[in-house]
Amino acid sequence: MFADRARIFVRSGKGGDGHVSFRREKYVPNGGPDGGDGGNGGSVILMVDDGLNTLTDYRHVQKYRAQDGESGGKRNCRGKNGADLILKVPEGTVIREAESGKVITDMSGENRNFVLLKGGRGGNGNQHYATSTMQAPQYAQPGQPAKELELFMELKVIADVGLVGFPNVGKSTLLTKVSNARPKVANYHFTTLNPHLGVVDLPDAKGFVIADIPGLIEGASEGIGLGFEFLRHIERTKVIIHMVDVAGTEGRDPIEDIYAINKELEAYNPDIALRPQVIAANKTDMIYADGDDDPILRLQKEFEPKGVCVYPISAISGKGIRELLYHVRNMLDQIDDKPIIFEQEFFPEYMLSVSEEPYTVVYDEEKAEYVIEGPRIEKMLGYTNLESEKGFSFFQNFLKQNGILDQLEEMGIQEGDTVRMYGLSFDYYK
């Protein structure tokens, strides 16, 4: 079974504790502190593996833990660092925080490695705390705690062109004809149980990647039938080829089929339905009507005034396929070739460290300022580079997600009022 979704739990390694000990040698009866530092905990790292094309492994094992750092030892011995945990995923895997559904990272394009959770730092041994007045410190620093996350992993295949259509319209046959893909072909509904990718090479033109999306049925966007399982794989495509059985060999109306599929695409994600489309009118070698009953003419009258070209083809004989492919290439040339990447919305390195800490919001009447303080705010500001666009965006989201903006609104803040946080002042605007 093709596995393109998984839910897993991950944990970074805890930092090793610092050690408390003192030198005890034959001729050094009162030696100083020599407690070693704890080792750093292992990090959880995501890595793209080009040899993978499913998330099957994560269906069977759902809990992953990086190694903890070892505690420090006597004689300044530092604890061993915990081993990193590397999770290999296929390219195109989108990682979300399970509860909120927000994107943590999209393992696509140049993003081949991503540190998901950094291991806890090892604690300092008591040797670090000796001073002129405290020469025998009896304490050491504990290692930083591990961090945990529950993840939802979703594979969205990377292709320039999505090939959609009802079952048995000839999509797999076309893909076999035009590319190096070799999907199984048989006369059954939902024959294609996996999204198949193929590379189309064109003489004198740039090639492109095409994905055969498994057959849809009406109601797929609501979870009916297998079509719903694969709609996510069309989210990255830039051009959509609607393939229809123009001869109606199974008694279906090709015009109704196109409208039905567009309805499903729009219900699943309205942006997808707005992408450029072209119609591949397949099985022209099986048409026996002519004149006003010509189904190709009907398709052209219905869709070409709307800017959607209709290409009569035969996936079996190859007739018309060349013209269709060059038209698709021309459509792609009009579109930005930048890959569709899902932007990061959730930042584990910030949120996990500060989400449980307290904070206060008060109004300073003397200075006419709203003052926000507390460990949560102090930590957030320490982690965040407000001079960067990404950091300032996180800062704004932090205030919103933690209910701080709502509190300010309830207290009657107005546009232009000043908000102060640990020496930093901001003007409030909605």
Coordinates of C-alpha atoms in Angstrom, one line a residue:
M1 CA 0.0 0.0 0.0
F2 CA 1.3 3.4 -0.9
A3 CA 1.8 5.4 2.3
D4 CA 1.9 9.1 2.0
R5 CA 0.8 10.2 5.5
A6 CA 2.1 9.3 8.9
R7 CA 1.8 10.6 12.5
I8 CA 4.9 10.2 14.7
F9 CA 6.3 11.4 18.1
V10 CA 9.9 12.7 18.3
R11 CA 12.1 13.6 21.2
S12 CA 15.5 15.2 21.2
G13 CA 18.2 14.0 23.7
K14 CA 18.5 15.5 27.2
G15 CA 21.7 17.2 28.0
G16 CA 23.9 15.4 30.5
D17 CA 24.2 16.8 34.0
G18 CA 27.4 18.5 35.2
H19 CA 29.3 16.6 37.9
V20 CA 30.3 17.6 41.4
S21 CA 33.7 16.3 42.5
F22 CA 37.0 17.5 44.0
R23 CA 40.7 16.5 43.4
R24 CA 41.8 14.0 45.9
E25 CA 45.5 13.1 45.3
K26 CA 48.2 11.9 47.6
Y27 CA 50.0 15.2 47.9
V28 CA 47.0 17.4 47.2
P29 CA 44.8 16.9 50.2
N30 CA 42.5 19.8 49.5
G31 CA 42.3 20.0 45.7
G32 CA 39.9 22.2 43.9
P33 CA 36.7 21.2 42.1
D34 CA 37.2 18.9 39.1
G35 CA 33.6 18.0 38.1
G36 CA 33.3 17.6 34.3
D37 CA 30.6 19.0 32.0
G38 CA 27.7 16.9 30.8
G39 CA 27.5 16.0 27.1
N40 CA 25.0 17.6 24.7
G41 CA 21.9 15.6 23.9
G42 CA 21.4 14.4 20.3
S43 CA 19.3 16.4 17.9
V44 CA 16.5 15.2 15.7
I45 CA 17.4 15.9 12.0
L46 CA 15.3 15.4 8.9
M47 CA 17.1 14.4 5.7
V48 CA 15.9 13.9 2.1
D49 CA 16.7 10.4 0.8
D50 CA 16.3 10.2 -3.0
G51 CA 15.9 6.4 -2.7
L52 CA 12.6 6.8 -0.8
N53 CA 9.2 7.5 -2.4
T54 CA 6.8 6.6 0.5
L55 CA 6.4 7.1 4.2
T56 CA 5.8 3.4 4.9
D57 CA 8.6 3.1 7.5
Y58 CA 6.8 5.7 9.7
R59 CA 3.6 3.7 9.7
H60 CA 5.3 0.8 11.5
V61 CA 7.4 2.7 14.0
Q62 CA 5.8 5.9 15.5
K63 CA 8.1 6.9 18.3
Y64 CA 11.6 8.2 17.8
R65 CA 14.1 9.4 20.4
A66 CA 17.6 10.9 20.0
Q67 CA 20.2 9.8 22.5
D68 CA 20.7 11.6 25.8
G69 CA 24.0 13.2 26.6
E70 CA 26.1 11.5 29.3
S71 CA 26.7 13.1 32.7
G72 CA 30.1 14.6 33.4
G73 CA 32.6 12.7 35.6
K74 CA 35.4 13.4 38.0
R75 CA 38.8 14.7 36.9
N76 CA 37.2 17.1 34.5
C77 CA 35.9 14.3 32.3
R78 CA 33.3 15.6 30.0
G79 CA 30.2 13.4 29.3
K80 CA 29.8 11.9 25.8
N81 CA 27.5 13.7 23.5
G82 CA 24.3 11.9 22.6
A83 CA 24.0 10.6 19.0
D84 CA 21.8 12.6 16.6
L85 CA 18.7 10.9 15.3
I86 CA 18.4 11.2 11.5
L87 CA 14.9 10.7 10.0
K88 CA 15.1 10.0 6.2
V89 CA 12.1 11.1 4.2
P90 CA 11.3 11.3 0.4
E91 CA 11.6 14.7 -1.3
G92 CA 8.3 16.5 -1.1
T93 CA 7.4 15.6 2.5
V94 CA 5.7 18.4 4.4
I95 CA 6.2 18.2 8.2
R96 CA 3.5 19.8 10.4
E97 CA 3.0 20.2 14.1
A98 CA 0.2 17.7 14.7
E99 CA -2.1 19.6 17.0
S100 CA -2.1 23.0 15.1
G101 CA -1.5 21.6 11.6
K102 CA 1.0 24.4 11.0
V103 CA 3.9 23.7 8.7
I104 CA 7.3 23.2 10.3
T105 CA 9.3 22.5 7.1
D106 CA 8.8 21.4 3.5
M107 CA 11.5 18.9 2.5
S108 CA 11.7 20.1 -1.1
G109 CA 14.0 22.0 -3.4
E110 CA 17.2 23.0 -1.7
N111 CA 16.0 22.0 1.7
R112 CA 17.7 18.7 2.1
N113 CA 18.6 18.8 5.8
F114 CA 16.6 20.3 8.6
V115 CA 17.3 20.3 12.3
L116 CA 13.9 19.7 13.8
L117 CA 14.7 19.6 17.5
K118 CA 18.1 20.6 18.9
G119 CA 19.4 18.4 21.7
G120 CA 19.7 19.8 25.2
R121 CA 23.0 21.5 26.1
G122 CA 25.1 19.7 28.7
G123 CA 25.3 21.2 32.2
N124 CA 28.5 22.7 33.6
G125 CA 30.5 20.8 36.2
N126 CA 31.3 22.4 39.5
Q127 CA 34.7 23.5 38.3
H128 CA 33.1 26.4 36.5
Y129 CA 31.7 27.8 39.8
A130 CA 34.9 28.2 41.8
T131 CA 35.6 31.8 42.8
S132 CA 37.9 33.5 45.3
T133 CA 35.3 33.4 47.9
M134 CA 33.7 30.0 47.0
Q135 CA 36.6 27.6 46.4
A136 CA 34.6 24.4 46.9
P137 CA 31.3 24.7 45.1
Q138 CA 29.0 21.8 46.0
Y139 CA 26.7 22.3 43.0
A140 CA 26.8 21.8 39.2
Q141 CA 24.4 22.7 36.4
P142 CA 21.8 20.2 35.3
G143 CA 21.6 19.4 31.5
Q144 CA 18.9 21.1 29.5
P145 CA 15.7 19.0 29.2
A146 CA 14.7 17.1 26.0
K147 CA 12.2 18.6 23.6
E148 CA 9.2 16.7 22.3
L149 CA 6.9 17.1 19.3
E150 CA 4.1 15.2 17.7
L151 CA 4.4 15.5 13.9
F152 CA 2.1 14.9 11.0
M153 CA 4.1 13.9 7.9
E154 CA 2.5 14.3 4.5
L155 CA 4.1 13.5 1.1
K156 CA 3.1 15.8 -1.7
V157 CA 4.8 14.6 -4.9
I158 CA 6.8 17.2 -6.9
A159 CA 5.7 17.5 -10.5
D160 CA 5.2 20.3 -13.0
V161 CA 2.0 18.8 -14.5
G162 CA -0.8 16.9 -12.9
L163 CA -2.8 14.4 -15.0
V164 CA -6.4 14.0 -13.7
G165 CA -9.4 12.2 -14.9
F166 CA -12.0 9.6 -14.0
P167 CA -11.0 5.9 -13.9
N168 CA -10.2 4.2 -17.2
V169 CA -9.8 7.3 -19.3
G170 CA -6.3 6.3 -20.3
K171 CA -4.1 8.3 -18.0
S172 CA -1.7 5.4 -17.2
T173 CA -1.5 4.6 -20.9
L174 CA -0.6 8.2 -21.8
L175 CA 2.1 8.4 -19.1
T176 CA 3.7 5.2 -20.3
K177 CA 3.7 6.6 -23.9
V178 CA 5.2 9.9 -23.1
S179 CA 7.7 9.2 -20.3
N180 CA 9.9 6.7 -18.6
A181 CA 7.2 5.8 -16.0
R182 CA 5.8 2.3 -16.2
P183 CA 2.5 2.2 -14.2
K184 CA 0.5 -1.0 -14.2
V185 CA -2.4 -0.7 -16.7
A186 CA -5.6 -2.7 -16.5
N187 CA -9.3 -2.2 -17.0
Y188 CA -10.4 -1.7 -13.4
H189 CA -11.7 1.3 -11.6
F190 CA -8.9 2.8 -9.4
T191 CA -6.3 0.7 -11.2
T192 CA -3.7 3.3 -10.3
L193 CA -3.2 3.0 -6.6
N194 CA 0.0 5.1 -6.5
P195 CA 0.7 8.5 -7.9
H196 CA 3.2 7.8 -10.8
L197 CA 5.8 10.3 -11.8
G198 CA 7.3 10.4 -15.3
V199 CA 9.9 12.7 -16.9
V200 CA 8.8 13.9 -20.4
D201 CA 11.7 14.7 -22.7
L202 CA 11.0 16.9 -25.7
P203 CA 13.3 17.5 -28.7
D204 CA 14.3 21.1 -28.9
A205 CA 12.5 22.0 -25.7
K206 CA 12.9 21.7 -22.0
G207 CA 11.4 18.6 -20.4
F208 CA 9.0 18.4 -17.5
V209 CA 7.8 16.1 -14.8
I210 CA 4.2 14.8 -15.0
A211 CA 2.2 13.0 -12.3
D212 CA -0.6 10.6 -12.9
I213 CA -3.0 11.3 -10.1
P214 CA -5.2 8.3 -9.3
G215 CA -8.8 8.4 -10.7
L216 CA -11.2 10.7 -9.0
I217 CA -14.9 10.3 -8.3
E218 CA -17.5 12.8 -7.3
G219 CA -17.3 13.4 -3.6
A220 CA -13.5 12.7 -3.5
S221 CA -12.9 16.0 -1.7
E222 CA -15.2 14.9 1.1
G223 CA -13.3 11.7 1.5
I224 CA -15.4 9.4 -0.7
G225 CA -13.4 6.9 -2.7
L226 CA -9.7 6.6 -3.2
G227 CA -9.5 9.9 -5.0
F228 CA -9.3 11.8 -1.7
E229 CA -6.2 9.9 -0.7
F230 CA -4.3 11.5 -3.6
L231 CA -5.7 15.0 -4.1
R232 CA -2.8 16.3 -2.0
H233 CA -0.4 15.2 -4.7
I234 CA -1.7 17.8 -7.1
E235 CA -1.0 20.7 -4.8
R236 CA 2.4 21.5 -6.2
T237 CA 1.5 21.1 -9.9
K238 CA 1.5 24.2 -12.1
V239 CA -0.6 22.9 -15.0
I240 CA -3.4 20.4 -15.0
I241 CA -4.2 18.1 -17.9
H242 CA -7.8 16.9 -17.8
M243 CA -8.0 13.6 -19.6
V244 CA -11.5 12.5 -20.7
D245 CA -12.8 9.5 -22.6
V246 CA -14.2 11.5 -25.6
A247 CA -15.7 8.4 -27.1
G248 CA -17.8 7.8 -24.0
T249 CA -17.0 4.0 -24.0
E250 CA -18.3 3.7 -20.5
G251 CA -21.3 5.8 -21.0
R252 CA -19.9 8.9 -19.4
D253 CA -20.3 12.5 -20.7
P254 CA -16.8 14.1 -21.0
I255 CA -18.1 17.6 -20.4
E256 CA -19.9 16.5 -17.2
D257 CA -16.7 14.7 -16.1
I258 CA -14.6 17.9 -16.5
Y259 CA -17.0 20.0 -14.5
A260 CA -17.3 17.3 -11.8
I261 CA -13.5 17.0 -11.4
N262 CA -13.1 20.8 -11.3
K263 CA -15.7 20.9 -8.5
E264 CA -13.7 18.4 -6.5
L265 CA -10.5 20.3 -7.0
E266 CA -12.1 23.5 -5.9
A267 CA -13.7 21.9 -2.9
Y268 CA -10.3 20.5 -1.8
N269 CA -8.3 23.6 -2.5
P270 CA -9.7 26.6 -4.5
D271 CA -6.2 27.7 -5.6
I272 CA -5.8 24.4 -7.5
A273 CA -8.9 24.9 -9.6
L274 CA -7.5 28.3 -10.8
R275 CA -4.4 26.9 -12.3
P276 CA -4.0 26.7 -16.0
Q277 CA -5.7 23.7 -17.6
V278 CA -5.7 21.8 -20.9
I279 CA -8.1 19.0 -22.0
A280 CA -6.7 15.8 -23.5
A281 CA -9.7 14.3 -25.4
N282 CA -8.6 10.6 -25.5
K283 CA -9.8 7.6 -27.4
T284 CA -10.5 9.5 -30.6
D285 CA -9.8 6.3 -32.5
M286 CA -13.1 4.9 -31.0
I287 CA -15.4 7.8 -32.1
Y288 CA -18.0 6.9 -34.6
A289 CA -20.2 10.1 -34.5
D290 CA -19.8 13.0 -36.9
G291 CA -21.3 16.4 -37.6
D292 CA -23.1 18.1 -34.7
D293 CA -22.8 14.9 -32.7
D294 CA -19.0 15.0 -32.8
P295 CA -17.9 15.0 -29.1
I296 CA -14.7 16.8 -29.8
L297 CA -16.5 19.7 -31.4
R298 CA -18.8 19.7 -28.3
L299 CA -15.8 19.9 -26.0
Q300 CA -14.2 22.7 -28.0
K301 CA -17.4 24.8 -28.1
E302 CA -17.8 24.4 -24.3
F303 CA -14.3 25.0 -23.1
E304 CA -12.2 26.9 -25.7
P305 CA -14.3 30.1 -25.2
K306 CA -13.2 29.9 -21.5
G307 CA -9.5 29.7 -22.5
V308 CA -9.1 26.0 -22.1
C309 CA -7.6 24.3 -25.2
V310 CA -8.9 20.9 -26.3
Y311 CA -6.4 18.4 -27.9
P312 CA -7.8 15.3 -29.6
I313 CA -5.4 12.4 -28.9
S314 CA -5.2 8.7 -28.9
A315 CA -3.0 7.3 -26.1
I316 CA -2.8 4.0 -27.8
S317 CA -1.7 5.1 -31.3
G318 CA 0.1 8.3 -30.2
K319 CA -2.0 10.5 -32.4
G320 CA -2.0 14.2 -31.2
I321 CA 0.2 13.6 -28.2
R322 CA 3.1 15.6 -29.6
E323 CA 1.0 18.7 -30.1
L324 CA -0.4 18.3 -26.6
L325 CA 3.0 18.0 -24.9
Y326 CA 4.4 21.1 -26.7
H327 CA 1.4 23.1 -25.7
V328 CA 1.9 22.1 -22.1
R329 CA 5.6 23.0 -22.3
N330 CA 4.5 26.4 -23.7
M331 CA 2.1 26.9 -20.8
L332 CA 4.8 26.1 -18.3
D333 CA 7.1 28.6 -20.0
Q334 CA 4.6 31.3 -19.1
I335 CA 4.6 30.4 -15.5
D336 CA 7.3 31.2 -12.9
D337 CA 9.5 28.0 -12.7
K338 CA 10.1 28.5 -9.0
P339 CA 8.9 25.4 -7.2
I340 CA 5.8 25.5 -5.0
I341 CA 7.2 25.3 -1.4
F342 CA 5.1 25.5 1.7
E343 CA 6.3 28.2 4.0
Q344 CA 7.2 27.6 7.6
E345 CA 4.5 28.6 10.1
F346 CA 5.6 26.8 13.3
F347 CA 9.1 27.3 14.9
P348 CA 10.0 24.6 17.3
E349 CA 13.2 26.3 18.4
Y350 CA 11.1 29.2 19.8
M351 CA 7.8 27.8 20.9
L352 CA 8.9 24.8 22.8
S353 CA 11.2 26.8 25.1
V354 CA 8.8 29.5 26.2
S355 CA 5.2 28.2 25.8
E356 CA 4.8 27.2 29.5
E357 CA 6.4 30.3 31.1
P358 CA 4.3 33.0 32.8
Y359 CA 4.0 36.6 31.7
T360 CA 2.1 39.8 32.8
V361 CA 0.5 42.6 30.9
V362 CA 0.0 45.9 32.8
Y363 CA -0.6 49.6 32.1
D364 CA 2.0 52.0 33.4
E365 CA -0.1 55.2 34.0
E366 CA 2.9 57.3 34.9
K367 CA 4.6 56.7 31.5
A368 CA 1.4 56.0 29.6
E369 CA 2.8 52.7 28.3
Y370 CA 1.6 49.1 28.2
V371 CA 4.3 46.9 29.8
I372 CA 4.6 43.2 29.0
E373 CA 7.0 41.2 31.2
G374 CA 7.8 37.7 32.5
P375 CA 10.0 34.8 31.8
R376 CA 8.1 33.8 28.6
I377 CA 8.6 37.3 27.1
E378 CA 12.3 37.5 28.2
K379 CA 13.1 34.1 26.7
M380 CA 11.3 34.9 23.5
L381 CA 13.2 38.1 23.0
G382 CA 16.4 36.3 23.8
Y383 CA 15.7 33.7 21.1
T384 CA 14.5 36.1 18.4
N385 CA 16.4 38.4 16.0
L386 CA 14.0 41.2 15.6
E387 CA 16.1 42.8 12.9
S388 CA 15.4 40.0 10.5
E389 CA 12.1 39.7 8.6
K390 CA 11.6 36.1 9.7
G391 CA 12.4 36.9 13.3
F392 CA 10.0 39.9 13.4
S393 CA 7.3 37.8 11.8
F394 CA 7.7 35.2 14.5
F395 CA 7.6 37.9 17.1
Q396 CA 4.2 39.1 15.8
N397 CA 2.8 35.6 15.6
F398 CA 4.1 34.9 19.2
L399 CA 2.1 37.8 20.5
K400 CA -1.0 36.7 18.7
Q401 CA -0.8 33.0 19.5
N402 CA -0.2 33.6 23.2
G403 CA -3.2 35.8 23.5
I404 CA -1.1 38.9 24.3
L405 CA -2.7 41.0 21.6
D406 CA -6.2 40.0 22.8
Q407 CA -5.3 41.1 26.3
L408 CA -4.1 44.5 25.1
E409 CA -7.3 44.9 23.2
E410 CA -9.3 44.1 26.3
M411 CA -7.3 46.7 28.2
G412 CA -8.4 49.3 25.7
I413 CA -5.1 49.8 23.7
Q414 CA -5.4 52.2 20.8
E415 CA -3.4 52.5 17.6
G416 CA -0.3 54.5 18.2
D417 CA 0.0 53.6 21.9
T418 CA 3.3 52.4 23.2
V419 CA 4.1 48.9 24.3
R420 CA 7.3 48.2 26.3
M421 CA 9.1 44.9 26.7
Y422 CA 12.4 44.8 28.5
G423 CA 13.8 48.1 27.2
L424 CA 12.2 47.7 23.8
S425 CA 9.4 50.0 22.8
F426 CA 6.9 49.5 20.0
D427 CA 4.0 51.5 18.6
Y428 CA 0.8 49.5 18.5
Y429 CA -1.0 49.1 15.1
K430 CA -3.7 46.6 14.1

